[in-house]
Each structure stands twice: as C-alpha cells, then as structure tokens.
Amino acid sequence: MDSEALKKHSALHPKPAGLTLQYGTAGFRTKAKQLDHVMFRMGLLAVLRSKAVASTIGIMVTASHNPEEDNGVKLVDPLGEMLHPSWEEYATQLANAEEQDLQKIITEICQKAAVNQHKDALVFIGRDTRPSSEKLSQSVIDGISVLGGQYHDYGLVTTPQLHYMVCCQNTRGQYGKATLEGYYEKLSKAFTELIKQSPSSGESQRHLKIDCANGIGALKLSEMEPYFPKQMLIHVYNDGTKEKLNHFCGADFVKVNQKPPRGLDMKPDESCCSFDGDADRIVYYYEDVTGHFHLIDGDKIATLISIFLKELLAKMGQALKMAVVQTAYANGSSTRYLEETLKVPVHCVKTGVKHLHHKAQEFDVGVYFEANGHGTVLFSKAAETKIRQLAKEEKDDEKREAAKVLENMIDLINQTVGDAISDMLVIEAILALKGLTVQQWDAVYTDLPNRLLKVQVADRRVIDTTDAERRAVTPPGLQEKIDALVKKYKLSRAFVRPSGTEDVVRIYAEADTQENADALAHEVSLAVYQLAGGKGAPPQP
C-alpha cells in the first residue's frame, strides 16, 4: 500500500468535521454534499473486500426513495447479496476515521479480515440518476485506484441490475451475461415464453401504466421495451424529464400515502404500478368505478406468486419445500390467507431485507416480500437442478409443462435482490397465465385497516424488542400496556420498534375498522411517548 498516495488522495476527499455515519441495511445515506469522503473510502473498502474474497464486488451509488438532494452508497457481495455484516462494521469505522488514522484502520481491517494484499481486485460500479451521482461515483473510482484495484463502470443502472451483474461475473456467466443486453435478453426471453402459454395469448394486449418515480427505472424500461413481446404495452409516467426524483411519486409515496402519484392519469379499473427511485421496489394499484383507490402491496404480490408457484409445484409432483417470509409489518389478512387457505408455512423475521433473504435461503422455494414492495423468490440449487432436469426429461406431459413454466419463472426472477422490472414481469406473466384481472387479484383477501405512526424520542435505544420485533422487552411496562390496548379492539395487533436511522419509534397497528386501527395506533403512541422518553408535544389524535 502506497501510504503517500493514500495521504495525497484522501486529502482531496476531506471528511466534514463532527460527521458520523452508520452503515445500515441501506448502506450509507445522507445529504449528497456530505458524502464525498465516504465514496472515496468505500472505493478503498471495496478493493479490500474484493481481495479478501477473491471475487468481484459491486458499489451502487444511490439513495433509493430518499429526496433528490440526498445520496448514498451500498456495497454488493459476490453472489449479488448485501455486504456481510462483519464488513458493515468495517465500513462504519472507515467512513468515520479521522484523516490521519486512515492508514492504520486499513491495516487493521487487513489483519482482522485476512486480506491478501497481493491478490487482484475488481469492482463493478453503478449509479442512479441523481444530479450528484456522477461526481460521487468518480470519488469511488479514485478510492479504488489508490489501492491498485481494477474497476468497470456501468454508469446509469438500477440497483438490481448492478446486483445481477456482480452475480453473473462471479458465477462465470452461469447466472447470465454481465451486461445490460444480457439482463434484457434473459428476462424478456423467459417472459415471452411464459406469455405464449397464456389462454388469450394471441389477441389480447396487456396494458400497464408505470410510474417510474422520475428515476432510473424509466431509462432502463425504455431500453428494454424493444425486447418485450408485442402483447405487452407499457406506458411510462414520471420519466424524469420534467419533475424531481421521488417528488410526490414512486412506490414509497404511494404506499405511505395510500394514493396515486402525481403525473399519472388513472382511469377506472386500469392496472397501474409504481417503482421506487432505484427500481428495487414495486407496488400495484387501481381506482374502482366509484373512484376508490386500491393499493396492492408487497404482501399481495407475495400471495399471488405463492398461489402460482404452489400450483405448479403440485402439478410437477415433487416434494419441494416452499415457504413465505414476512416481517411484522405484513398485513394480518395476508398471513392468515397464506397459512389457513393456501396452507403455506409463513415465517416472520426482523425488518430489513437481509433478514428476509437469509431466512428464505432455508427452503427449496423461499418467497419473501416486505409490505413496501421489496422482495423476490429464491430457489435452492437442488430445486433448480431438479426443475431444469424435469423440464427436459419428464415423460408425463403435464409434469413436464409445469416444470417448463417453473424453469422460465426461475430465469425471469432476479434472485439476487428485489427488482421492480423483474417483479413486474413476473406479476404480468402470472396474471396472464391465470387469466386474472388486477381487481380479481386484489379480491383474494381484504387487508385489515392499519396505521403507521412515529413518535420522536430522546434516544431510540431505550426500546428493545424480541420475537422478530413483535414484542417490546424494554422499557419496562410498555409491552403490558400495548397488550391491554390491543384487547380493546377486534382482529387487532400492534407493535413498536426503534427506527434504524433516526431517533424515532415506529408504531404499527391494525384492527377491524380504520377508526379502530387509528385509535389503537394513537393510544400506543401515547404509551411510547410516556414510557420511552418522548420529545416535543405529546402525539395528537
């Protein structure tokens, strides 16, 4: 390591005094103007990680659904998964190190993580459409170069596309070609094969209005459109040419506000969906003839996919183990439907994609979605091998056809991470194959009315939870209070958890009516305010 070069280049990316950041599920995220030093240092870290695991590592410059003036950075591990937790710690140390300690901390990381300095390093870089992203990705490149790493800059890509590229590269092309064309070809070929099987494949066209949050999703969809079969007609809104990223639009806005985005004209019963800013989340929605807005969130997406995969697995006649993984935020109706009607095991884990992904890896087929629309399906190696073998060799027609559909599903799904483009095509294929309208899909079960609130507290660490965040352990008396409040309402439940990013406590409540869900959420928020050191004025109903 050339310590003079490190000193010289590091001085060009100074750390603002007094700034400390924490690497979380979303990597680092804050105001773009505070991130230059972090980008440079994550370039350094990616080289170390690449050398430690002798594989290509990804760096994505994005702040997803945050406002346009924010930015952020995430590292991608060899198989397209999120950065290993032990390295999240190193990322935090490196980002917060004072200038003069940088060399020392790099040496410590190399010792702790057994980094072989003589190995080659390769880093794939991608970025979203934020005005700050290009300059920040240049700082990443600066960091990579100082430590002698090689890099490939993909420029503007969705977050899931970068995850996909990293996985393709490290599986030596087994997962696919590590190019955008490779991604478009693999997904569109699988989608076209599936659509061919649909009952009305010849004559009927599928229309879908897509709100792209004024982000990268619009650019990539327009590149991919020529690859789509002619039956699929997409209409892109909020394409970034006129308005600001995520401003009154995008999946997060629609989910939180339970209303359509700005800039998309909805007609009754039309199928619409929204991506988030970096296209790794998707939600669907429509307006009925009375003008009532219907949101179809991640829970309902997971349910649709589960219904479809369960039928296919049954037809194929193999004893493959399938399960759905949710968080405490999943609507109670979805959990009940999956367990009682569909008879599919459901597992609840802590909030955060890495927890869902990890749990889903335990099954032959693991479906996971957060209610916010981030999710995917994982197939075990053994299950995938079996399905591909049956698609080729099975003598029984029905079993072979079911295996072929599953094989195309495996190719259409981006197993590395939630992917709005891939998930959209999966949903459209299933609706076409099952001959369902978006209204019929919505009617599978009715969501219990719910309410999300947050309460500002002096220190979020006073709240500690257990049972996948469904029960509070501290402060004393809080859980007992919540239990007593929940007893007052029908079909109700409520839980509280500290935010991962700010000093607030998040509250979720559901009940038989919206009025009751609102009342329960408010009563729980008062309990949190009183028992967990609320700040400012008490919550108002």
XYZ file of C-alpha atoms in Angstrom:
541
model
C 0.000 0.000 0.000
C 1.434 3.364 -1.084
C 0.916 5.497 2.010
C 1.991 8.727 0.310
C -0.569 8.268 -2.493
C -3.256 7.406 0.069
C -2.467 10.567 2.058
C -2.462 12.751 -1.035
C -5.740 11.429 -2.481
C -7.508 11.256 0.860
C -6.790 14.977 1.360
C -8.753 15.632 -1.853
C -11.816 13.994 -0.204
C -11.800 15.537 3.291
C -14.225 14.387 5.977
C -16.522 17.159 7.308
C -15.727 17.818 10.975
C -18.018 16.142 13.506
C -19.888 13.965 10.986
C -20.502 10.333 11.986
C -22.442 7.894 9.834
C -23.612 4.321 10.304
C -23.640 1.637 7.593
C -27.102 0.040 7.792
C -29.399 -2.098 5.610
C -29.448 0.726 3.059
C -25.693 1.323 3.266
C -24.833 4.978 3.963
C -27.432 7.646 3.219
C -27.409 11.361 3.900
C -27.219 14.745 2.133
C -25.180 14.329 -1.066
C -22.802 17.180 -0.220
C -21.603 15.317 2.904
C -20.701 12.105 1.091
C -17.551 12.773 -0.950
C -15.148 11.305 1.656
C -17.457 8.312 2.214
C -17.464 7.462 -1.504
C -13.666 7.642 -1.701
C -13.346 5.396 1.352
C -15.941 2.888 0.126
C -13.815 2.615 -3.032
C -10.941 1.637 -0.715
C -13.124 -0.830 1.204
C -14.441 -2.479 -1.961
C -10.856 -3.222 -3.028
C -10.128 -4.790 0.379
C -13.331 -6.846 0.251
C -12.576 -7.973 -3.298
C -9.096 -9.129 -2.249
C -10.454 -10.827 0.894
C -12.982 -12.963 -1.011
C -11.044 -13.169 -4.314
C -14.173 -12.067 -6.199
C -15.708 -9.047 -7.914
C -17.530 -6.646 -5.554
C -20.206 -4.086 -6.515
C -20.675 -0.471 -5.430
C -24.008 1.226 -6.068
C -24.334 4.999 -5.714
C -27.994 5.654 -4.842
C -30.312 6.805 -2.066
C -33.293 4.854 -3.417
C -36.588 6.532 -2.372
C -34.956 9.435 -0.477
C -35.331 13.028 -1.758
C -33.223 14.077 -4.748
C -30.725 16.124 -2.695
C -29.709 13.006 -0.708
C -27.413 10.275 -1.911
C -25.924 7.076 -0.596
C -23.753 4.061 -1.281
C -24.123 0.294 -0.874
C -21.624 -2.495 -1.397
C -22.681 -5.687 -3.162
C -21.154 -9.050 -2.196
C -20.042 -11.750 -4.691
C -23.363 -13.501 -5.327
C -25.247 -10.228 -5.616
C -26.212 -10.254 -1.945
C -25.816 -7.457 0.573
C -22.493 -6.776 2.271
C -21.582 -9.265 5.012
C -22.499 -7.893 8.496
C -18.898 -8.065 9.804
C -17.859 -5.764 6.939
C -20.686 -3.299 7.704
C -18.698 -2.648 10.870
C -15.506 -2.002 8.858
C -17.446 0.318 6.530
C -18.614 2.375 9.517
C -15.092 2.550 11.009
C -13.546 3.610 7.709
C -16.212 6.245 6.960
C -15.818 7.856 10.392
C -12.000 7.666 10.677
C -10.043 10.886 11.029
C -7.717 11.646 8.123
C -4.517 10.743 9.999
C -5.909 7.340 11.140
C -6.987 6.091 7.723
C -3.811 4.091 7.035
C -3.939 2.470 10.488
C -7.596 1.419 10.107
C -6.974 -0.076 6.665
C -4.072 -2.102 8.116
C -6.319 -3.292 10.985
C -9.080 -4.368 8.567
C -6.491 -6.268 6.505
C -5.325 -8.120 9.613
C -8.780 -8.862 11.047
C -10.257 -9.998 7.726
C -7.119 -11.776 6.461
C -6.910 -9.637 3.333
C -4.250 -10.818 0.905
C -2.738 -7.551 -0.364
C -1.173 -9.278 -3.393
C -4.462 -10.515 -4.811
C -6.091 -8.651 -7.727
C -9.255 -6.658 -7.062
C -12.169 -5.891 -9.409
C -15.077 -3.590 -8.551
C -18.278 -3.025 -10.568
C -19.778 0.465 -10.167
C -23.322 1.671 -10.890
C -25.229 4.851 -10.142
C -28.749 6.311 -10.209
C -29.928 9.488 -11.958
C -29.400 11.975 -9.096
C -27.523 15.145 -10.119
C -24.825 14.297 -7.518
C -24.312 10.646 -8.529
C -21.805 11.077 -11.353
C -19.342 13.146 -9.325
C -19.714 10.832 -6.309
C -19.036 7.726 -8.383
C -15.856 9.481 -9.582
C -14.780 9.659 -5.912
C -15.416 5.896 -5.627
C -13.141 5.331 -8.647
C -10.469 7.489 -7.006
C -10.559 5.245 -3.921
C -10.384 2.040 -5.967
C -7.437 3.310 -7.996
C -5.355 4.403 -4.974
C -5.267 0.809 -3.732
C -4.494 -0.504 -7.211
C -7.914 -2.057 -7.853
C -9.443 -2.515 -11.318
C -12.984 -1.315 -11.985
C -15.766 -1.498 -14.546
C -18.138 1.487 -14.510
C -21.624 0.524 -15.710
C -22.783 4.132 -15.373
C -26.556 4.534 -15.059
C -28.202 1.273 -13.901
C -30.942 0.220 -11.494
C -29.705 -1.168 -8.170
C -30.940 -4.706 -9.006
C -29.140 -4.590 -12.363
C -25.820 -3.993 -10.594
C -26.519 -6.871 -8.164
C -27.282 -9.041 -11.205
C -24.009 -8.078 -12.978
C -21.926 -8.917 -9.900
C -23.596 -12.330 -9.590
C -23.104 -13.084 -13.323
C -19.427 -12.144 -13.100
C -18.704 -14.299 -10.037
C -20.608 -17.349 -11.333
C -18.539 -17.047 -14.540
C -21.650 -16.461 -16.621
C -23.709 -19.285 -15.103
C -26.281 -16.798 -13.830
C -26.220 -14.847 -17.091
C -24.134 -12.391 -19.110
C -22.758 -9.486 -17.056
C -24.063 -6.840 -19.482
C -27.284 -4.835 -19.742
C -28.119 -6.649 -23.006
C -27.597 -9.939 -21.173
C -30.059 -8.846 -18.483
C -32.679 -7.650 -21.010
C -32.347 -10.790 -23.124
C -32.548 -13.268 -20.245
C -35.638 -11.660 -18.691
C -37.505 -10.917 -21.927
C -36.893 -14.421 -23.331
C -38.342 -16.027 -20.172
C -41.270 -13.574 -20.159
C -42.056 -14.198 -23.855
C -42.024 -17.984 -23.303
C -44.444 -17.624 -20.379
C -46.847 -15.250 -22.173
C -47.074 -17.733 -25.098
C -48.736 -20.220 -22.736
C -51.469 -17.832 -21.627
C -55.062 -18.703 -22.600
C -55.593 -15.481 -24.587
C -52.022 -15.044 -25.761
C -52.739 -14.294 -29.414
C -55.234 -11.475 -29.493
C -55.300 -9.645 -26.164
C -52.794 -6.989 -25.211
C -51.653 -6.235 -21.691
C -51.674 -2.523 -20.853
C -49.810 -1.278 -17.807
C -49.204 2.273 -16.623
C -45.906 2.611 -14.779
C -44.860 5.481 -12.503
C -41.055 5.440 -12.546
C -40.584 7.936 -9.684
C -38.677 10.243 -12.077
C -35.782 7.848 -11.622
C -33.510 5.321 -13.304
C -36.374 2.835 -13.864
C -37.737 4.969 -16.731
C -34.426 4.972 -18.610
C -33.935 1.237 -18.274
C -37.541 0.371 -19.168
C -37.241 2.380 -22.372
C -34.036 0.481 -23.214
C -35.763 -2.826 -22.507
C -39.018 -2.098 -24.334
C -37.798 -3.322 -27.770
C -37.138 -6.733 -26.157
C -40.762 -7.116 -24.924
C -43.250 -9.282 -26.836
C -45.821 -7.220 -28.783
C -48.632 -8.238 -26.387
C -47.038 -6.190 -23.595
C -47.739 -2.473 -23.845
C -46.189 -0.307 -21.166
C -46.960 3.372 -20.651
C -44.246 5.153 -18.677
C -45.060 8.166 -16.466
C -42.781 10.311 -14.286
C -39.812 9.548 -16.523
C -37.535 12.202 -15.003
C -37.662 14.668 -17.885
C -39.868 17.217 -16.090
C -40.013 16.629 -12.349
C -37.773 15.819 -9.374
C -36.886 12.283 -8.304
C -39.376 10.729 -5.822
C -41.289 14.019 -5.582
C -44.942 13.103 -4.861
C -44.402 9.852 -6.775
C -42.779 6.429 -6.583
C -43.608 3.229 -4.693
C -42.799 4.644 -1.264
C -45.028 7.713 -1.747
C -47.945 5.561 -2.968
C -47.605 3.019 -0.154
C -47.238 5.561 2.657
C -49.927 7.977 1.447
C -52.284 5.334 0.035
C -52.974 7.473 -3.015
C -51.886 7.638 -6.664
C -48.717 9.519 -7.652
C -48.720 12.920 -9.263
C -48.338 12.883 -13.025
C -50.231 9.665 -13.743
C -53.800 9.904 -15.046
C -55.760 6.903 -13.780
C -58.956 5.707 -15.381
C -61.310 3.308 -13.564
C -60.067 -0.289 -13.312
C -56.790 0.375 -15.153
C -53.770 -1.574 -13.993
C -51.015 0.727 -12.639
C -47.780 0.259 -10.730
C -45.012 2.381 -9.195
C -41.265 1.727 -8.943
C -39.139 3.471 -6.335
C -36.183 5.734 -7.174
C -33.635 2.964 -7.831
C -36.192 0.408 -9.099
C -35.845 -2.257 -6.403
C -39.425 -1.912 -5.078
C -42.801 -2.142 -6.766
C -46.428 -1.700 -5.736
C -49.557 -2.071 -7.896
C -52.834 -0.156 -7.612
C -56.039 0.815 -9.396
C -59.099 3.008 -8.910
C -62.501 1.333 -8.982
C -65.561 2.788 -10.748
C -66.578 4.667 -7.603
C -63.178 6.419 -7.572
C -61.941 4.434 -4.566
C -58.155 3.817 -4.546
C -56.933 0.207 -4.091
C -53.303 -0.466 -3.167
C -51.793 -3.881 -3.899
C -48.638 -4.019 -1.805
C -45.762 -6.446 -1.243
C -47.935 -8.793 0.853
C -50.403 -9.282 -2.007
C -47.571 -9.670 -4.517
C -46.060 -12.433 -2.356
C -49.501 -14.071 -2.143
C -50.071 -14.031 -5.923
C -46.633 -15.522 -6.561
C -47.183 -18.157 -3.843
C -50.562 -19.236 -5.257
C -48.969 -19.676 -8.688
C -45.814 -21.479 -7.572
C -47.743 -23.781 -5.251
C -49.993 -24.923 -8.124
C -47.003 -25.584 -10.366
C -45.091 -27.495 -7.704
C -48.173 -29.655 -7.075
C -48.541 -30.370 -10.818
C -44.876 -31.261 -11.065
C -45.362 -33.756 -8.256
C -42.076 -33.167 -6.453
C -41.856 -32.837 -2.700
C -40.163 -29.440 -2.684
C -40.441 -27.330 0.462
C -41.918 -23.877 -0.070
C -42.368 -21.066 2.472
C -43.145 -17.351 2.642
C -41.043 -14.982 4.742
C -42.600 -11.775 6.077
C -41.890 -9.085 8.660
C -44.144 -7.854 11.474
C -45.431 -5.166 9.052
C -47.169 -7.774 6.877
C -50.929 -7.340 6.977
C -52.615 -9.870 9.269
C -55.043 -10.861 6.484
C -52.182 -11.913 4.217
C -50.614 -14.097 6.909
C -53.984 -15.700 7.650
C -54.708 -16.352 3.964
C -51.287 -17.917 3.321
C -51.377 -20.152 6.398
C -55.045 -21.129 6.537
C -56.293 -21.055 2.942
C -53.166 -21.701 0.902
C -51.572 -23.901 3.592
C -48.110 -22.441 3.007
C -45.791 -22.042 6.019
C -45.113 -18.394 6.931
C -42.053 -17.217 8.865
C -41.708 -13.794 10.477
C -38.278 -12.136 10.750
C -36.863 -8.771 11.778
C -37.352 -5.811 9.427
C -34.621 -5.441 6.806
C -34.103 -7.207 3.513
C -31.016 -9.102 4.678
C -33.062 -10.910 7.360
C -35.764 -11.923 4.863
C -33.239 -13.047 2.247
C -31.295 -15.091 4.785
C -34.403 -16.917 6.028
C -35.713 -17.566 2.502
C -32.465 -19.413 1.704
C -33.515 -22.194 4.090
C -36.199 -23.545 1.706
C -36.360 -25.138 -1.741
C -38.565 -22.229 -2.751
C -38.495 -19.153 -0.499
C -40.812 -16.249 -1.326
C -40.087 -13.021 0.525
C -41.556 -9.536 0.270
C -41.714 -6.577 2.571
C -45.068 -4.797 2.590
C -43.296 -1.851 0.906
C -42.895 -3.889 -2.287
C -39.302 -5.050 -1.978
C -38.881 -8.768 -2.499
C -38.088 -11.754 -4.673
C -38.130 -15.564 -4.781
C -35.146 -17.801 -4.031
C -34.754 -21.326 -5.423
C -32.274 -23.707 -3.807
C -29.590 -25.169 -6.064
C -31.139 -28.630 -5.650
C -34.640 -27.383 -6.517
C -33.389 -25.525 -9.589
C -31.435 -28.548 -10.858
C -34.465 -30.808 -10.356
C -36.839 -28.398 -12.159
C -34.496 -27.958 -15.142
C -33.987 -31.716 -15.386
C -37.740 -32.433 -15.382
C -38.364 -29.695 -17.977
C -36.030 -31.626 -20.294
C -36.591 -35.283 -19.441
C -40.015 -35.807 -17.793
C -42.222 -38.157 -19.901
C -45.550 -37.086 -18.372
C -46.812 -34.082 -20.370
C -48.481 -32.201 -17.530
C -45.493 -32.583 -15.223
C -43.046 -31.569 -17.937
C -45.084 -28.480 -18.895
C -45.308 -27.404 -15.236
C -41.522 -27.820 -14.923
C -41.003 -25.713 -18.074
C -43.129 -22.881 -16.683
C -41.165 -23.044 -13.422
C -37.894 -23.018 -15.361
C -38.926 -19.810 -17.134
C -40.008 -18.350 -13.782
C -36.535 -19.080 -12.381
C -34.997 -17.194 -15.319
C -37.437 -14.277 -15.034
C -36.898 -13.734 -11.305
C -33.837 -11.760 -10.194
C -32.825 -13.935 -7.243
C -30.087 -11.594 -6.059
C -32.395 -8.867 -4.719
C -35.846 -7.281 -5.117
C -36.119 -5.953 -8.690
C -39.078 -3.817 -9.815
C -38.661 -4.643 -13.529
C -38.325 -8.387 -12.927
C -41.151 -8.444 -10.334
C -43.427 -6.515 -12.712
C -42.844 -9.083 -15.480
C -43.397 -11.969 -13.035
C -46.723 -10.431 -11.943
C -47.841 -9.700 -15.523
C -46.953 -13.264 -16.595
C -48.894 -14.810 -13.681
C -51.969 -12.623 -14.268
C -51.897 -13.552 -17.980
C -51.415 -17.285 -17.340
C -54.163 -17.395 -14.718
C -56.457 -15.083 -16.716
C -56.839 -12.739 -13.735
C -57.603 -9.027 -13.734
C -55.907 -6.795 -11.204
C -59.305 -6.480 -9.419
C -59.639 -10.271 -9.092
C -56.117 -10.444 -7.707
C -56.957 -7.713 -5.197
C -60.046 -9.644 -4.067
C -58.051 -12.719 -2.959
C -58.245 -11.308 0.576
C -59.165 -7.959 2.131
C -56.458 -6.095 4.033
C -57.151 -5.288 7.652
C -57.233 -1.493 8.104
C -53.909 -0.318 9.554
C -51.993 2.764 10.581
C -48.286 3.609 10.761
C -47.147 6.358 13.138
C -43.862 7.559 14.546
C -43.018 9.176 17.876
C -39.912 11.266 18.447
C -37.863 10.150 21.438
C -34.681 11.399 23.096
C -32.906 8.077 22.487
C -34.332 5.276 20.365
C -32.105 2.701 22.118
C -34.395 2.665 25.150
C -36.676 0.382 23.110
C -35.503 -3.184 22.758
C -37.603 -5.859 21.021
C -37.851 -9.625 20.682
C -39.903 -12.182 18.677
C -38.996 -10.648 15.274
C -39.723 -7.159 16.674
C -43.294 -8.066 17.608
C -42.796 -7.578 21.348
C -41.025 -4.848 23.348
C -38.660 -6.007 26.112
C -37.786 -2.515 27.334
C -38.772 -0.015 28.676
C -40.486 -1.949 31.479
C -44.289 -1.889 31.362
C -44.585 -0.888 27.699
C -45.467 -4.318 26.312
C -48.041 -4.907 29.076
C -49.623 -1.570 28.184
C -49.726 -2.473 24.452
C -51.269 -5.881 25.282
C -54.016 -4.186 27.303
C -54.757 -1.690 24.493
C -54.886 -4.428 21.823
C -57.513 -6.318 23.864
C -59.948 -3.408 23.385
C -60.300 -3.949 19.612
C -61.365 -6.780 17.306
C -58.844 -8.520 14.983
C -56.214 -6.171 16.332
C -52.492 -6.230 16.909
C -49.841 -3.557 17.422
C -46.088 -3.398 17.805
C -43.371 -0.770 18.234
C -39.767 -0.770 17.053
C -36.921 1.744 17.065
C -36.066 3.266 13.683
C -32.763 2.101 12.220
C -31.832 5.600 11.098
C -33.261 8.310 13.381
C -34.392 8.911 16.977
C -37.985 7.892 16.408
C -40.040 4.892 17.418
C -42.208 3.397 14.675
C -45.685 2.198 15.559
C -47.862 -0.205 13.591
C -51.471 -1.026 14.458
C -54.236 -2.926 12.682
C -57.841 -3.645 13.614
C -61.261 -4.493 12.160
C -62.035 -0.888 11.098
C -59.897 2.094 10.085
C -61.317 4.055 13.007
C -60.199 1.368 15.460
C -56.766 0.978 13.814
C -56.261 4.757 14.094
C -57.426 4.831 17.722
C -55.180 1.898 18.672
C -52.146 3.430 16.919
C -52.734 6.732 18.718
C -53.120 5.073 22.148
C -49.932 3.056 21.606
C -48.082 6.212 20.518
C -49.125 7.918 23.791
C -47.827 4.922 25.747
C -44.493 5.142 23.888
C -44.318 8.893 24.500
C -44.921 8.415 28.241
C -42.765 5.327 28.843
C -39.933 5.744 26.306
C -38.961 9.398 26.772
C -40.996 11.192 24.113
C -39.712 14.519 22.790
C -41.721 17.648 21.998
C -45.511 17.837 22.279
C -47.451 14.614 23.023
C -48.911 12.858 19.935
C -52.260 14.281 18.798
C -55.049 12.015 17.516
